[in-house]
Amino acid sequence: NQGHARAHFNLAFMYHQGHGVPQNYVKAYVYLNVAAALNEQDARKMLTLIQKEMTLEQVAEGQKQAEILWNKIKTSGKQSAP
């Protein structure tokens, strides 16, 4: 959770696919949002795709959780954006 874009993208992929973790679209959405905010281009593409698989409620919850995580990353000062 320290702001490493590709790591967030990889976590999102794992949650989306259920690889090693229970499948969870909301968590996937959270990590994709953070990765996208850190300029991970693949995350932006995947966000578009995953939103089509989610309910409006899931998207809203994902946005809420992503904002919380992003604020933690910003205040920690450990962003790795280019």
mmCIF file with all atom_site columns, C-alpha atoms in Angstrom:
data_model
loop_
_atom_site.group_PDB
_atom_site.id
_atom_site.type_symbol
_atom_site.label_atom_id
_atom_site.label_alt_id
_atom_site.label_comp_id
_atom_site.label_asym_id
_atom_site.label_entity_id
_atom_site.label_seq_id
_atom_site.pdbx_PDB_ins_code
_atom_site.Cartn_x
_atom_site.Cartn_y
_atom_site.Cartn_z
_atom_site.occupancy
_atom_site.B_iso_or_equiv
_atom_site.pdbx_formal_charge
_atom_site.auth_seq_id
_atom_site.auth_comp_id
_atom_site.auth_asym_id
_atom_site.auth_atom_id
_atom_site.pdbx_PDB_model_num
ATOM 1  C CA . ASN A 1 1  ? 0.000   0.000   0.000   1.00 0.00 ? 1  ASN A CA 1
ATOM 2  C CA . GLN A 1 2  ? 2.969   2.346   -0.434  1.00 0.00 ? 2  GLN A CA 1
ATOM 3  C CA . GLY A 1 3  ? 2.098   3.743   -3.829  1.00 0.00 ? 3  GLY A CA 1
ATOM 4  C CA . HIS A 1 4  ? 3.880   1.377   -6.189  1.00 0.00 ? 4  HIS A CA 1
ATOM 5  C CA . ALA A 1 5  ? 1.779   1.476   -9.331  1.00 0.00 ? 5  ALA A CA 1
ATOM 6  C CA . ARG A 1 6  ? 2.612   -1.921  -10.813 1.00 0.00 ? 6  ARG A CA 1
ATOM 7  C CA . ALA A 1 7  ? 2.207   -3.657  -7.451  1.00 0.00 ? 7  ALA A CA 1
ATOM 8  C CA . HIS A 1 8  ? -1.287  -2.207  -7.117  1.00 0.00 ? 8  HIS A CA 1
ATOM 9  C CA . PHE A 1 9  ? -2.073  -3.321  -10.645 1.00 0.00 ? 9  PHE A CA 1
ATOM 10 C CA . ASN A 1 10 ? -0.868  -6.855  -9.874  1.00 0.00 ? 10 ASN A CA 1
ATOM 11 C CA . LEU A 1 11 ? -3.018  -7.004  -6.725  1.00 0.00 ? 11 LEU A CA 1
ATOM 12 C CA . ALA A 1 12 ? -6.011  -5.836  -8.743  1.00 0.00 ? 12 ALA A CA 1
ATOM 13 C CA . PHE A 1 13 ? -5.430  -8.557  -11.313 1.00 0.00 ? 13 PHE A CA 1
ATOM 14 C CA . MET A 1 14 ? -5.221  -11.188 -8.566  1.00 0.00 ? 14 MET A CA 1
ATOM 15 C CA . TYR A 1 15 ? -8.501  -10.034 -6.989  1.00 0.00 ? 15 TYR A CA 1
ATOM 16 C CA . HIS A 1 16 ? -10.208 -9.784  -10.359 1.00 0.00 ? 16 HIS A CA 1
ATOM 17 C CA . GLN A 1 17 ? -9.203  -13.298 -11.359 1.00 0.00 ? 17 GLN A CA 1
ATOM 18 C CA . GLY A 1 18 ? -9.238  -14.900 -7.904  1.00 0.00 ? 18 GLY A CA 1
ATOM 19 C CA . HIS A 1 19 ? -5.577  -15.964 -8.165  1.00 0.00 ? 19 HIS A CA 1
ATOM 20 C CA . GLY A 1 20 ? -4.372  -16.777 -4.654  1.00 0.00 ? 20 GLY A CA 1
ATOM 21 C CA . VAL A 1 21 ? -7.137  -14.665 -3.104  1.00 0.00 ? 21 VAL A CA 1
ATOM 22 C CA . PRO A 1 22 ? -10.925 -14.850 -3.151  1.00 0.00 ? 22 PRO A CA 1
ATOM 23 C CA . GLN A 1 23 ? -12.297 -13.139 -6.254  1.00 0.00 ? 23 GLN A CA 1
ATOM 24 C CA . ASN A 1 24 ? -13.401 -9.634  -5.284  1.00 0.00 ? 24 ASN A CA 1
ATOM 25 C CA . TYR A 1 25 ? -14.270 -7.044  -7.903  1.00 0.00 ? 25 TYR A CA 1
ATOM 26 C CA . VAL A 1 26 ? -14.480 -4.223  -5.366  1.00 0.00 ? 26 VAL A CA 1
ATOM 27 C CA . LYS A 1 27 ? -10.923 -4.808  -4.151  1.00 0.00 ? 27 LYS A CA 1
ATOM 28 C CA . ALA A 1 28 ? -9.764  -5.173  -7.747  1.00 0.00 ? 28 ALA A CA 1
ATOM 29 C CA . TYR A 1 29 ? -11.415 -1.841  -8.539  1.00 0.00 ? 29 TYR A CA 1
ATOM 30 C CA . VAL A 1 30 ? -9.757  -0.171  -5.541  1.00 0.00 ? 30 VAL A CA 1
ATOM 31 C CA . TYR A 1 31 ? -6.265  -1.262  -6.525  1.00 0.00 ? 31 TYR A CA 1
ATOM 32 C CA . LEU A 1 32 ? -6.861  -0.416  -10.192 1.00 0.00 ? 32 LEU A CA 1
ATOM 33 C CA . ASN A 1 33 ? -7.942  3.096   -9.248  1.00 0.00 ? 33 ASN A CA 1
ATOM 34 C CA . VAL A 1 34 ? -4.798  3.638   -7.222  1.00 0.00 ? 34 VAL A CA 1
ATOM 35 C CA . ALA A 1 35 ? -2.598  2.176   -9.959  1.00 0.00 ? 35 ALA A CA 1
ATOM 36 C CA . ALA A 1 36 ? -4.297  4.416   -12.520 1.00 0.00 ? 36 ALA A CA 1
ATOM 37 C CA . ALA A 1 37 ? -3.772  7.448   -10.283 1.00 0.00 ? 37 ALA A CA 1
ATOM 38 C CA . LEU A 1 38 ? -0.091  6.515   -10.255 1.00 0.00 ? 38 LEU A CA 1
ATOM 39 C CA . ASN A 1 39 ? -0.072  6.530   -14.071 1.00 0.00 ? 39 ASN A CA 1
ATOM 40 C CA . GLU A 1 40 ? -0.176  2.775   -14.658 1.00 0.00 ? 40 GLU A CA 1
ATOM 41 C CA . GLN A 1 41 ? -1.582  2.694   -18.198 1.00 0.00 ? 41 GLN A CA 1
ATOM 42 C CA . ASP A 1 42 ? -2.718  -0.947  -18.045 1.00 0.00 ? 42 ASP A CA 1
ATOM 43 C CA . ALA A 1 43 ? -4.824  -0.082  -14.992 1.00 0.00 ? 43 ALA A CA 1
ATOM 44 C CA . ARG A 1 44 ? -6.770  2.537   -16.912 1.00 0.00 ? 44 ARG A CA 1
ATOM 45 C CA . LYS A 1 45 ? -7.673  -0.010  -19.579 1.00 0.00 ? 45 LYS A CA 1
ATOM 46 C CA . MET A 1 46 ? -8.619  -2.679  -17.053 1.00 0.00 ? 46 MET A CA 1
ATOM 47 C CA . LEU A 1 47 ? -10.778 -0.222  -15.080 1.00 0.00 ? 47 LEU A CA 1
ATOM 48 C CA . THR A 1 48 ? -12.963 0.253   -18.121 1.00 0.00 ? 48 THR A CA 1
ATOM 49 C CA . LEU A 1 49 ? -13.388 -3.494  -18.480 1.00 0.00 ? 49 LEU A CA 1
ATOM 50 C CA . ILE A 1 50 ? -14.014 -4.349  -14.833 1.00 0.00 ? 50 ILE A CA 1
ATOM 51 C CA . GLN A 1 51 ? -16.668 -1.636  -14.436 1.00 0.00 ? 51 GLN A CA 1
ATOM 52 C CA . LYS A 1 52 ? -18.775 -3.507  -16.970 1.00 0.00 ? 52 LYS A CA 1
ATOM 53 C CA . GLU A 1 53 ? -18.726 -6.545  -14.668 1.00 0.00 ? 53 GLU A CA 1
ATOM 54 C CA . MET A 1 54 ? -19.713 -4.632  -11.534 1.00 0.00 ? 54 MET A CA 1
ATOM 55 C CA . THR A 1 55 ? -22.980 -3.338  -10.126 1.00 0.00 ? 55 THR A CA 1
ATOM 56 C CA . LEU A 1 56 ? -23.393 0.382   -9.479  1.00 0.00 ? 56 LEU A CA 1
ATOM 57 C CA . GLU A 1 57 ? -23.204 -0.358  -5.755  1.00 0.00 ? 57 GLU A CA 1
ATOM 58 C CA . GLN A 1 58 ? -19.907 -2.197  -6.179  1.00 0.00 ? 58 GLN A CA 1
ATOM 59 C CA . VAL A 1 59 ? -18.457 0.693   -8.181  1.00 0.00 ? 59 VAL A CA 1
ATOM 60 C CA . ALA A 1 60 ? -19.560 3.198   -5.531  1.00 0.00 ? 60 ALA A CA 1
ATOM 61 C CA . GLU A 1 61 ? -18.002 1.103   -2.760  1.00 0.00 ? 61 GLU A CA 1
ATOM 62 C CA . GLY A 1 62 ? -14.819 0.695   -4.789  1.00 0.00 ? 62 GLY A CA 1
ATOM 63 C CA . GLN A 1 63 ? -14.575 4.446   -5.331  1.00 0.00 ? 63 GLN A CA 1
ATOM 64 C CA . LYS A 1 64 ? -15.052 5.069   -1.621  1.00 0.00 ? 64 LYS A CA 1
ATOM 65 C CA . GLN A 1 65 ? -12.373 2.559   -0.637  1.00 0.00 ? 65 GLN A CA 1
ATOM 66 C CA . ALA A 1 66 ? -9.997  3.790   -3.346  1.00 0.00 ? 66 ALA A CA 1
ATOM 67 C CA . GLU A 1 67 ? -10.259 7.337   -2.046  1.00 0.00 ? 67 GLU A CA 1
ATOM 68 C CA . ILE A 1 68 ? -9.420  6.162   1.470   1.00 0.00 ? 68 ILE A CA 1
ATOM 69 C CA . LEU A 1 69 ? -6.402  4.187   0.247   1.00 0.00 ? 69 LEU A CA 1
ATOM 70 C CA . TRP A 1 70 ? -5.223  7.015   -2.004  1.00 0.00 ? 70 TRP A CA 1
ATOM 71 C CA . ASN A 1 71 ? -5.377  9.467   0.911   1.00 0.00 ? 71 ASN A CA 1
ATOM 72 C CA . LYS A 1 72 ? -3.276  7.084   3.013   1.00 0.00 ? 72 LYS A CA 1
ATOM 73 C CA . ILE A 1 73 ? -0.706  6.853   0.241   1.00 0.00 ? 73 ILE A CA 1
ATOM 74 C CA . LYS A 1 74 ? -0.587  10.624  -0.242  1.00 0.00 ? 74 LYS A CA 1
ATOM 75 C CA . THR A 1 75 ? -0.086  11.286  3.454   1.00 0.00 ? 75 THR A CA 1
ATOM 76 C CA . SER A 1 76 ? 2.585   8.618   3.749   1.00 0.00 ? 76 SER A CA 1
ATOM 77 C CA . GLY A 1 77 ? 4.650   10.415  1.110   1.00 0.00 ? 77 GLY A CA 1
ATOM 78 C CA . LYS A 1 78 ? 5.658   7.151   -0.553  1.00 0.00 ? 78 LYS A CA 1
ATOM 79 C CA . GLN A 1 79 ? 4.222   7.611   -4.018  1.00 0.00 ? 79 GLN A CA 1
ATOM 80 C CA . SER A 1 80 ? 6.283   6.266   -6.878  1.00 0.00 ? 80 SER A CA 1
ATOM 81 C CA . ALA A 1 81 ? 4.594   8.111   -9.700  1.00 0.00 ? 81 ALA A CA 1
ATOM 82 C CA . PRO A 1 82 ? 6.943   9.323   -12.444 1.00 0.00 ? 82 PRO A CA 1
#
